[in-house]
Coordinates of C-alpha atoms in Angstrom, one line a residue:
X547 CA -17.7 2.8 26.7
X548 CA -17.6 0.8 23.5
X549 CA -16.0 3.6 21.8
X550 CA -13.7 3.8 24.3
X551 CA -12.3 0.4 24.3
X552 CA -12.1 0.4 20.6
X553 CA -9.7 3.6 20.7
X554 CA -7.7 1.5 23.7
X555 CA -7.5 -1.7 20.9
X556 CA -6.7 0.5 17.9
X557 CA -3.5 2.7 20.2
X558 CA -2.7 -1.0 21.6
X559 CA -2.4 -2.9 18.3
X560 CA -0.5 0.5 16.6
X561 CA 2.1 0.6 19.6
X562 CA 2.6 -3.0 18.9
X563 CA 3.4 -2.8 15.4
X564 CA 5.8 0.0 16.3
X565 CA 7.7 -1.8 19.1
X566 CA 7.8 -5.4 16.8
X567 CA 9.0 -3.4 13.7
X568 CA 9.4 -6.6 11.8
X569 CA 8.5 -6.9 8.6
X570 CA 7.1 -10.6 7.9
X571 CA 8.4 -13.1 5.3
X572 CA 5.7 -14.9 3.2
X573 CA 5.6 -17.6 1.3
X574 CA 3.7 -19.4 -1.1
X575 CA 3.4 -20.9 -4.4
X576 CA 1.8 -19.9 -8.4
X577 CA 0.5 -22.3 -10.6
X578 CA 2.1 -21.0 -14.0
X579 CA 5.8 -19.9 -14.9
X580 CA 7.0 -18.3 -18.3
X581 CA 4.4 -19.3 -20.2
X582 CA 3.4 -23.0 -18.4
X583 CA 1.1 -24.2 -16.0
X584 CA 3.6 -26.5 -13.7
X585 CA 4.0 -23.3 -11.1
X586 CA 6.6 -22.4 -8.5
X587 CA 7.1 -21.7 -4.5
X588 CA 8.3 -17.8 -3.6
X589 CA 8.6 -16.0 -1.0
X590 CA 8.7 -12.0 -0.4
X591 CA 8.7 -9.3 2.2
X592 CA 5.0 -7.6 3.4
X593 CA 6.6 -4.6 2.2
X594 CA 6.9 -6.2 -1.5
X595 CA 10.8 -6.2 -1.4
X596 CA 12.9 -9.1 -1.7
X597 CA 10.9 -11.0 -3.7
X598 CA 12.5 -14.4 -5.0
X599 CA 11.5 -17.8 -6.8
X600 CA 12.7 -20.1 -4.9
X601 CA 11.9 -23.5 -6.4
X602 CA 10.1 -24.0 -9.8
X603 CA 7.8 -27.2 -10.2
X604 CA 8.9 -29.8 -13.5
X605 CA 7.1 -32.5 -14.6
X606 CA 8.0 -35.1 -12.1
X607 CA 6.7 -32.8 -9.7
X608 CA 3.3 -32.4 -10.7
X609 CA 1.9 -29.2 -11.6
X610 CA -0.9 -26.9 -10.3
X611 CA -0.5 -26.8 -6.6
X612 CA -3.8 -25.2 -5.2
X613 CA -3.2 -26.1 -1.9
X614 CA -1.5 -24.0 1.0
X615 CA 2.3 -24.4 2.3
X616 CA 2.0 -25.6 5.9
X617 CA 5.0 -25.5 8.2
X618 CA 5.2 -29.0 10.1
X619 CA 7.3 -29.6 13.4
X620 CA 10.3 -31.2 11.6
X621 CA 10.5 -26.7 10.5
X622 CA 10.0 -28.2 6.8
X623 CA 6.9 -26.9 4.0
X624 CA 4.9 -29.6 3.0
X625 CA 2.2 -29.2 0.4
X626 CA 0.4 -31.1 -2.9
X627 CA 0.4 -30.8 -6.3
X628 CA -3.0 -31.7 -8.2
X629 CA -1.6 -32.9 -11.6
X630 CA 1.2 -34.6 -13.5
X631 CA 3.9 -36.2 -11.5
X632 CA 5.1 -39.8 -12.2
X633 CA 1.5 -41.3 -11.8
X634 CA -0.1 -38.9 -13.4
X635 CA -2.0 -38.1 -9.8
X636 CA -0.5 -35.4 -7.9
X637 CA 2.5 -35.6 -5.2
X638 CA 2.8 -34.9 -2.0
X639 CA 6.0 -32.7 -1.3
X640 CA 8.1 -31.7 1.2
X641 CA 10.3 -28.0 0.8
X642 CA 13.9 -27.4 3.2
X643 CA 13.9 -23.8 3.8
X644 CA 17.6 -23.6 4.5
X645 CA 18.4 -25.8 1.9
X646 CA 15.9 -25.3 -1.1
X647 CA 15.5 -28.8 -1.2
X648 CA 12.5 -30.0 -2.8
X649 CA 11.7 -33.9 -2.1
X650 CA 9.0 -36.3 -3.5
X651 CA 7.6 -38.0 0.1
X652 CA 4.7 -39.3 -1.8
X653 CA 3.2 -39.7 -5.3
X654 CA -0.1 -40.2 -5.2
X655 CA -2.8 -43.4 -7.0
X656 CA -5.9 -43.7 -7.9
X657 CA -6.7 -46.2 -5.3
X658 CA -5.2 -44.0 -2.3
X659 CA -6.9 -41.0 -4.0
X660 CA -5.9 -38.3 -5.7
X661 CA -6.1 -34.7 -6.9
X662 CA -5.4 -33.5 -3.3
X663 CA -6.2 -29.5 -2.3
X664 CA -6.7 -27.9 0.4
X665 CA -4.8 -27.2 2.6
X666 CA -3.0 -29.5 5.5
X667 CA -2.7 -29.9 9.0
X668 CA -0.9 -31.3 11.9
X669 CA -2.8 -33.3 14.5
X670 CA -1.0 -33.7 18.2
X671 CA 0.1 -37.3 17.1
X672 CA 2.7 -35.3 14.8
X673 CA 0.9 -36.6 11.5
X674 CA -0.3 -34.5 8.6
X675 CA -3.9 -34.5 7.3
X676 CA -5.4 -33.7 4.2
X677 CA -7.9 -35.1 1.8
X678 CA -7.7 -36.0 -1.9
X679 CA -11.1 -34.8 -4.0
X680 CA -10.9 -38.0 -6.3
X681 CA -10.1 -41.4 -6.2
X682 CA -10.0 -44.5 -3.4
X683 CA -12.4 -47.2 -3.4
X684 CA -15.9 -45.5 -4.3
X685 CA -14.2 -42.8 -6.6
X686 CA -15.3 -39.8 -4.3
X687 CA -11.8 -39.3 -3.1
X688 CA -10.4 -39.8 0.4
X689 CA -8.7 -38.5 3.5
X690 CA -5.5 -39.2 4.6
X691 CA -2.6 -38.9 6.7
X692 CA 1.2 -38.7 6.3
X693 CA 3.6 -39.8 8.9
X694 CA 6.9 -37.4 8.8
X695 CA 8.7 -39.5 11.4
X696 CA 8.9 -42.4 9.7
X697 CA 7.9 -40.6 6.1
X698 CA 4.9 -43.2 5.5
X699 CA 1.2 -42.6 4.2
X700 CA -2.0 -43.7 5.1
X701 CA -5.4 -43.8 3.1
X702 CA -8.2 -43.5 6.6
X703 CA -10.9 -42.8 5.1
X704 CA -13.2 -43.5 1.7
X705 CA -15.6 -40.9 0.8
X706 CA -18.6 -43.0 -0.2
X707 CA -21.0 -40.2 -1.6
X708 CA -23.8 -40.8 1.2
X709 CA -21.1 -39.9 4.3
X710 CA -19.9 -36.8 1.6
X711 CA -18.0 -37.0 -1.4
X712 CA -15.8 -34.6 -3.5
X713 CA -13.4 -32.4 -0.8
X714 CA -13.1 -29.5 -2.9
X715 CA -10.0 -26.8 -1.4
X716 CA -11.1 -27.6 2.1
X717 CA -8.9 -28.5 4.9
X718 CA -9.1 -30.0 8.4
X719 CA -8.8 -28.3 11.5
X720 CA -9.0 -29.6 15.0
X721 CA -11.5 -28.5 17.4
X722 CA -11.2 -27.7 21.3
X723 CA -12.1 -31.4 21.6
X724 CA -9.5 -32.6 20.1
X725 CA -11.2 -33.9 17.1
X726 CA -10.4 -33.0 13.5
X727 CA -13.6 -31.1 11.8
X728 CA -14.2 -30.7 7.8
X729 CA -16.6 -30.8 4.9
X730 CA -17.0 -31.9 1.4
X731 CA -17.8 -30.2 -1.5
X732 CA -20.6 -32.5 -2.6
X733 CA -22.6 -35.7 -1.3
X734 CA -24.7 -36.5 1.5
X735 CA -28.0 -35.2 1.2
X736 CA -26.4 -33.8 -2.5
X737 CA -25.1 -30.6 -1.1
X738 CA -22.3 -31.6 0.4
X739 CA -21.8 -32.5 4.7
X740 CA -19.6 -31.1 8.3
X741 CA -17.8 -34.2 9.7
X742 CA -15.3 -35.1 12.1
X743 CA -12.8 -37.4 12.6
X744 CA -11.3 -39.0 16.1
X745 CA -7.9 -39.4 15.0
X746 CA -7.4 -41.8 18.0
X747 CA -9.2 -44.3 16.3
X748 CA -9.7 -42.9 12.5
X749 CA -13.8 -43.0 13.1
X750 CA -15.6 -40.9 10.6
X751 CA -18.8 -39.4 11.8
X752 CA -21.1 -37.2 9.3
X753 CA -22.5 -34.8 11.7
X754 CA -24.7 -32.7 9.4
X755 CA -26.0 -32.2 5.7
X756 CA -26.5 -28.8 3.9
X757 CA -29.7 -28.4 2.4
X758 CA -29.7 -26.0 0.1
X759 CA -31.3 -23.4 3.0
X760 CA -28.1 -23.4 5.0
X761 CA -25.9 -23.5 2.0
X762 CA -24.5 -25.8 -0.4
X763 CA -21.2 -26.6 -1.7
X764 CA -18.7 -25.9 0.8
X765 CA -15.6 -24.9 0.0
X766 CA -12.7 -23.4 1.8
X767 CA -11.3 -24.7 5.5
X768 CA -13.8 -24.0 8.2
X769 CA -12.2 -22.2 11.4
X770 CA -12.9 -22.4 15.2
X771 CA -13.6 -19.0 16.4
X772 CA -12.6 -18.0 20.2
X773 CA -16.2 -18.7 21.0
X774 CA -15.9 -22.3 20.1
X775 CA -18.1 -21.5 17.6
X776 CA -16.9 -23.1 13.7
X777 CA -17.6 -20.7 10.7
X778 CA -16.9 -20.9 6.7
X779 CA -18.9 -20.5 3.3
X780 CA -20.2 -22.3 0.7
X781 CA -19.6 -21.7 -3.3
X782 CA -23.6 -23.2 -4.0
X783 CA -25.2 -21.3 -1.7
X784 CA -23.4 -18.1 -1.4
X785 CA -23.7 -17.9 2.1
X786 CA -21.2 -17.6 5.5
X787 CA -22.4 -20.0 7.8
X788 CA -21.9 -21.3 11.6
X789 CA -22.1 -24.8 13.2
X790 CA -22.1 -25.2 16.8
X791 CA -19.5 -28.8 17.6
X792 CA -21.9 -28.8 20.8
X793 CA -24.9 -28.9 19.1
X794 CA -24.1 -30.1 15.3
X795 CA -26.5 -27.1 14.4
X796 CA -25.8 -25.6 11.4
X797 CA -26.7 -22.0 10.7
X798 CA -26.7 -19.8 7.7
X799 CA -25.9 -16.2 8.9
X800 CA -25.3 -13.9 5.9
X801 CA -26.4 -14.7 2.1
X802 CA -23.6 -13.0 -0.5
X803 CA -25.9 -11.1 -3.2
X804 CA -23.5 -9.8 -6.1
X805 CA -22.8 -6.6 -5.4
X806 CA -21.2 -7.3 -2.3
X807 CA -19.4 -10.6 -3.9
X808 CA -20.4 -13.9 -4.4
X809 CA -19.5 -17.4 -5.2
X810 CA -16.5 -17.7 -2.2
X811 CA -13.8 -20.1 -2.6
X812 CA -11.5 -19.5 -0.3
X813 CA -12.2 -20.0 3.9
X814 CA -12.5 -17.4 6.5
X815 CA -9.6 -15.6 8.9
X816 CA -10.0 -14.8 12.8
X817 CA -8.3 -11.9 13.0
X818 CA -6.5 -10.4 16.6
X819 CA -9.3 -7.8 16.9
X820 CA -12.3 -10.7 17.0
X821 CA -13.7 -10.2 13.4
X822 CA -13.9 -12.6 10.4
X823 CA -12.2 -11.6 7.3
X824 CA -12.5 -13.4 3.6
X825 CA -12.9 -12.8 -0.3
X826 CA -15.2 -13.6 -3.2
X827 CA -13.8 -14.5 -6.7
X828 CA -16.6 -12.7 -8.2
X829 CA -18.8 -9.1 -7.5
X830 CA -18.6 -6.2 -6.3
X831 CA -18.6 -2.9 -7.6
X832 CA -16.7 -4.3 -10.6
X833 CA -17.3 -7.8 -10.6
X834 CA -13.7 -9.1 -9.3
X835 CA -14.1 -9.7 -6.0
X836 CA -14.0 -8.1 -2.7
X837 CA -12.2 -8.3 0.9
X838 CA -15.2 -7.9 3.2
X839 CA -15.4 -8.9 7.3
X840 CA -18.2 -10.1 9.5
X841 CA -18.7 -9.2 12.9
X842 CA -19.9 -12.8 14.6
X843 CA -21.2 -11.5 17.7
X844 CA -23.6 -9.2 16.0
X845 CA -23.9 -10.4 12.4
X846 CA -22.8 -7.9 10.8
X847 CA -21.6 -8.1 6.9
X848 CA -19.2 -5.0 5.7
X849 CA -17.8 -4.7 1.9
X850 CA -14.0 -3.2 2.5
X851 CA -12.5 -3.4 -0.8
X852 CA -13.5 -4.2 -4.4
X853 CA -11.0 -4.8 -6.6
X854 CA -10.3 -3.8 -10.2
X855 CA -8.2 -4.9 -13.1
X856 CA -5.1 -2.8 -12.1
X857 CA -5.2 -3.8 -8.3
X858 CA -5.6 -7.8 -8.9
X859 CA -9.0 -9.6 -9.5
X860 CA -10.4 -12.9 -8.6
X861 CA -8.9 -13.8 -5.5
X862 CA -9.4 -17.5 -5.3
X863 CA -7.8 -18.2 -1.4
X864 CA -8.4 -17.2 2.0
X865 CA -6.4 -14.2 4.0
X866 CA -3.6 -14.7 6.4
X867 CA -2.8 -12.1 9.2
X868 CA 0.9 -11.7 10.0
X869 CA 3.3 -10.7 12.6
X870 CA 3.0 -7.2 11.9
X871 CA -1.2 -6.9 12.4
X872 CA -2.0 -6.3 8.5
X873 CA -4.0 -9.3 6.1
X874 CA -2.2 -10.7 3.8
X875 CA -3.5 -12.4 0.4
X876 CA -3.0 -13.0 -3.8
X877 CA -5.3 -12.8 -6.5
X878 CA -5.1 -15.4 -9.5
X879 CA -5.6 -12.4 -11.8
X880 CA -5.4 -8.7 -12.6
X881 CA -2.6 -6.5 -11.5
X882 CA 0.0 -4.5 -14.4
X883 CA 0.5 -7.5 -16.1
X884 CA -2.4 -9.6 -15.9
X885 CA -1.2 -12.5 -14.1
X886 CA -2.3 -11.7 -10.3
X887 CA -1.0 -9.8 -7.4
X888 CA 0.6 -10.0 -3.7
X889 CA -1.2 -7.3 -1.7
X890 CA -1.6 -6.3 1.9
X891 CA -4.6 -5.2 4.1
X892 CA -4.5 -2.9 7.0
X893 CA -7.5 -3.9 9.3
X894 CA -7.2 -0.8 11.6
X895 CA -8.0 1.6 9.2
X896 CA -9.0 -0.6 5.9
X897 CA -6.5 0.1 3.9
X898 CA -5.4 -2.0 1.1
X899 CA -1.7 -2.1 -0.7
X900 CA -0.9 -4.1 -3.7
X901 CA 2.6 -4.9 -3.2
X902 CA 4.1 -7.0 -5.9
X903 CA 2.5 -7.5 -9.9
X904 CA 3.3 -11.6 -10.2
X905 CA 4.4 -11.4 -14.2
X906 CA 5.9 -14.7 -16.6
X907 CA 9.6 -15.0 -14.7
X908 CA 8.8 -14.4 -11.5
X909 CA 5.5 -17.4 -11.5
X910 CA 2.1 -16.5 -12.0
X911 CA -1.6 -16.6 -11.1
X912 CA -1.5 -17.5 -7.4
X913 CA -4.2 -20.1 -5.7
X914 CA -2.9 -20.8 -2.3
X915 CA -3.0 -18.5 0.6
X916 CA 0.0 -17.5 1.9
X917 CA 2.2 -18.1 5.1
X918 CA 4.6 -16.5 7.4
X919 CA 8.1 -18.0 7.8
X920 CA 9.3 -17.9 11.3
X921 CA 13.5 -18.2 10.5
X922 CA 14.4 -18.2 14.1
X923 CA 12.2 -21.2 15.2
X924 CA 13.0 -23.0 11.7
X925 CA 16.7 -22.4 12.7
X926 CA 16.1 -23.8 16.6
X927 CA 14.1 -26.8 14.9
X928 CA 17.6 -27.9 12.2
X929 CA 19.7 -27.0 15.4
X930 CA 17.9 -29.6 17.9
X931 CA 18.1 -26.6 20.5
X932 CA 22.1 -26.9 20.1
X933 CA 22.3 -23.4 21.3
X934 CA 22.2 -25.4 24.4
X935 CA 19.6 -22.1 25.7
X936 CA 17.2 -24.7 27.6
X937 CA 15.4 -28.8 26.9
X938 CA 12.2 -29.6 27.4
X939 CA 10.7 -32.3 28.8
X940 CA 8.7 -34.9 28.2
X941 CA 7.7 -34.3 24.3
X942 CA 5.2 -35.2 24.0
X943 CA 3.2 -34.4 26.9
X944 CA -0.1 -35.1 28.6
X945 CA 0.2 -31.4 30.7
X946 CA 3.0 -30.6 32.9
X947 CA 6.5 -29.6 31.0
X948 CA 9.9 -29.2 32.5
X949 CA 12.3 -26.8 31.2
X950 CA 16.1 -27.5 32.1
X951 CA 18.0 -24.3 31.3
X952 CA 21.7 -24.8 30.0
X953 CA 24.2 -21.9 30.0
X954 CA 22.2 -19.1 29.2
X955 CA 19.7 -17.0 32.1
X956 CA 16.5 -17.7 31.1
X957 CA 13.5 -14.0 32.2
X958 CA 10.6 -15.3 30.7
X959 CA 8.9 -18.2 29.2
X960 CA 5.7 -18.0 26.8
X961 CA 3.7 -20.6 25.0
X962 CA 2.0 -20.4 21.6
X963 CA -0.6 -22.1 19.4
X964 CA 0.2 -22.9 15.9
X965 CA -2.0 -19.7 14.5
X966 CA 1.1 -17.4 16.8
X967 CA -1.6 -16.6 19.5
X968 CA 0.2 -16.7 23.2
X969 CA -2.1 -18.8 24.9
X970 CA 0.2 -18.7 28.3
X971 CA 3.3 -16.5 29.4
X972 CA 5.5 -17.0 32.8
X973 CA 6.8 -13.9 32.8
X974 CA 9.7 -11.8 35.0
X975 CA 11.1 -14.7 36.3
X976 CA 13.0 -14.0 39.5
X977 CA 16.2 -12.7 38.8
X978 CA 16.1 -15.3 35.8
X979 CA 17.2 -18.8 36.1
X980 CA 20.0 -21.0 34.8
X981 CA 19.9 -23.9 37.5
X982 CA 17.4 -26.4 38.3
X983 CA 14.2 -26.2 36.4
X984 CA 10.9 -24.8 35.7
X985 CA 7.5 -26.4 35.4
X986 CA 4.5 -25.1 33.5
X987 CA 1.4 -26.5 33.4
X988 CA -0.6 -26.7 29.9
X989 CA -2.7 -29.3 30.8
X990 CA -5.6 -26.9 30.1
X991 CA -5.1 -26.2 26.8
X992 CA -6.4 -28.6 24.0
X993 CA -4.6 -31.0 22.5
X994 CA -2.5 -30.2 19.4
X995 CA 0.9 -28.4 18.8
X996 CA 2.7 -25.6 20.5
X997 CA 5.2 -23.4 20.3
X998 CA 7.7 -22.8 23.6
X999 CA 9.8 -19.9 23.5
X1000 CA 12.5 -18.8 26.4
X1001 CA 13.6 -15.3 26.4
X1002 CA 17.1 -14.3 27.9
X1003 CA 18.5 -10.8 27.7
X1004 CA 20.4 -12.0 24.8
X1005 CA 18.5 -14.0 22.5
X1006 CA 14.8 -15.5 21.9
X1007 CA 14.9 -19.3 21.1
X1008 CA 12.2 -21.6 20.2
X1009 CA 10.5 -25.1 20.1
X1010 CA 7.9 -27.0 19.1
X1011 CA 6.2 -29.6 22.0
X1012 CA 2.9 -31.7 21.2
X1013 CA 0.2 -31.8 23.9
X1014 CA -1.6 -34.9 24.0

């Protein structure tokens, strides 16, 4: 039976790649560029075509951006830079896509914190969080949020060593409670802590400290898996681990042991089929890392790839799946010309692809993960909807939305979380409908951001509505 249902998932998946047919845009950014360390933002195909620098970093925008680009609801990047800038601190920048516009919205201080990483997020309120790993009052850096309404930051929250200390590439990410859930590279008990934050109310809770025997050092963005279960890895320990939000038991489920990798810096990826994916920096067969996944339901550890000098080594960051089913990642090393590699990874029959060799023009030696540009939803978002295809009402909202169609016959409606999972579809609407309106109930999904896309006969159109 089981073998059954995995030929059923593998012809699925392969007839949907074949019927989408798209080829995804990523983007992301390097930390060096002919020769310097300030680094740039690019994007490319998955197929390694159309590669193309589209920005590169100067002095007043700091250098060495290790965090990820995230796409807010405004349809704009938004990411940090660690160094330089006019404080000498880092900056916290926004990125036009259909304007290559690159704008300062904050330049970080010691006393706010600074030498942010990681990577950020959007909580329902429509605010951005992310943490700094230095600086605020005690010197163990901070977290914070960044209005893009009204373009204002906020210092919440000053690490104070015994409540964690040090956020080292990690990340927030909100939980089916609605709470944001992270870690810190170092403090607490000394190894480093899982907290959570209400955002209602910006109350910090530590809710549990590694001890050495369930890791130590966190690093990376834990992820909620569909079982509600969080997952992610620690650099000290060399282990995956598992913390129940239920509970607040922590549990270390696999230890890394050299020759299948070690020393992971990046976070893990849910992929569509149920398994987690990640890297290690280090090991393998040839001591540059490896691509492995780990069954969660049965804990079970497998070694996919190993790379080598020619096909990119130490990969620093986390995978990303895209529209087309394959992984997507970058190494900060390796590759024809030494300075790192684009490459892609087939999970159906674990395959991997290096797709573009990052050399001294182009930007080089890549720390972020990447992300995938959707250009019809960024072009619905700098429209306001003008295509007039339907509104949606009220935005936010606590469960039940209205959509009012305009000229255009609306067949189907589907709904989306922020990772491009449909999490509800109203589909083969009678005879379609351009009068009146439709409701559709999402009070049972948990609070965040969500993607709303109508479906007419002649065009798809999208937009973004916050439940809160």
């Amino acid at each position: 039976m089981k073998k059954i249902l995995t030929i059923i998932f593998i012809l699925s998946f392969a007839i949907a790649q074949m019927v989408d047919g798209q080829i995804p845009e990523l983007w992301g950014m390097t930390i060096g560029h002919n020769g310097g360390s300030l680094g740039t933002i690019f994007k490319v195909k998955g197929d390694g075509s159309g590669f193309q620098t589209v920005y590169v970093l100067d002095s007043s925008d700091g250098g060495n951006p290790f965090s990820n680009l995230f796409q807010a609801s405004d349809g704009k990047l938004y990411g940090t830079t660690a160094v330089n800038s006019p404080n000498g601190f880092g900056v916290l920048f926004s990125f036009d896509i259909l304007t290559n516009n690159f704008s300062h919205v904050y330049d970080f201080n010691f006393n706010d914190g600074y030498s942010p990483g990681g990577r950020l997020m959007e909580a329902g309120n429509g605010k951005l969080y992310g943490m700094t790993e230095h600086g605020g009052i005690n010197a163990n850096g901070t977290i914070y949020n960044f209005d893009i309404a009204s373009n204002s930051y906020s210092k919440i929250f000053d690490f104070d060593f015994a409540n964690g200390a040090n956020p080292y590439r990690e990340g927030l990410t909100v939980c089916t409670n609605g709470k944001l859930y992270g870690t810190t590279n170092w403090g607490g008990a000394g190894n480093g802590v899982i907290y959570n934050l209400d955002t209602l109310g910006n109350v910090y809770t530590k809710l549990f400290d590694f001890n050495g025997t369930t890791g130590a050092g966190p690093v990376g963005s834990m992820i909620q898996a569909g079982n509600g279960v969080f997952y992610g890895m620690t650099e000290g320990g060399d282990n995956i681990f598992s913390f129940d939000p239920d509970s607040n038991i922590c549990t270390n489920l696999f230890n890394f042991n050299g020759s299948n990798g070690y020393s992971p810096t990046g976070g893990l990826l849910e992929a569509s089929n149920g398994l987690l994916y990640g890297m290690t920096p280090l090991g393998g067969a040839n001591d540059s890392g490896v691509i492995f996944s780990f069954d969660p339901a049965n804990n079970i550890f497998t070694d996919l790839f190993d790379f080598s000098s020619i096909n990119g080594t130490y990969p620093v960051g986390g995978l990303m799946q895209g529209s087309d089913g394959k992984l997507y990642g970058a190494t900060l090393e390796g590759g024809v010309n030494y300075l790192g590699v684009i490459f892609s990874f087939d999970p159906i029959v674990n395959t991997y692809t290096k797709i573009f060799d990052f050399n001294s023009t182009s930007g080089s030696q890549s720390e972020s993960d990447l992300i995938e540009i959707d250009s019809t939803l960024l072009s619905v978002l700098h429209a306001n909807n003008s295509e007039n295809l339907f509104r949606i009402s009220p935005n936010p909202t606590t469960g039940l939305l209205t959509l009012r169609p305009g000229e255009t016959k609306i067949e189907s409606v589907a709904v989306y979380n922020m990772l491009g999972e449909e999490v509800m579809n109203v589909a083969n609407i009678a005879h379609g409908f351009n009068r009146g309106a439709l409701s559709i109930d999402i009070s049972q999904l948990p609070a965040g951001i969500y993607i709303v896309q109508a479906n007419s006969k002649e065009k798809v159109v999208r937009g973004k509505v916050v439940k809160e």
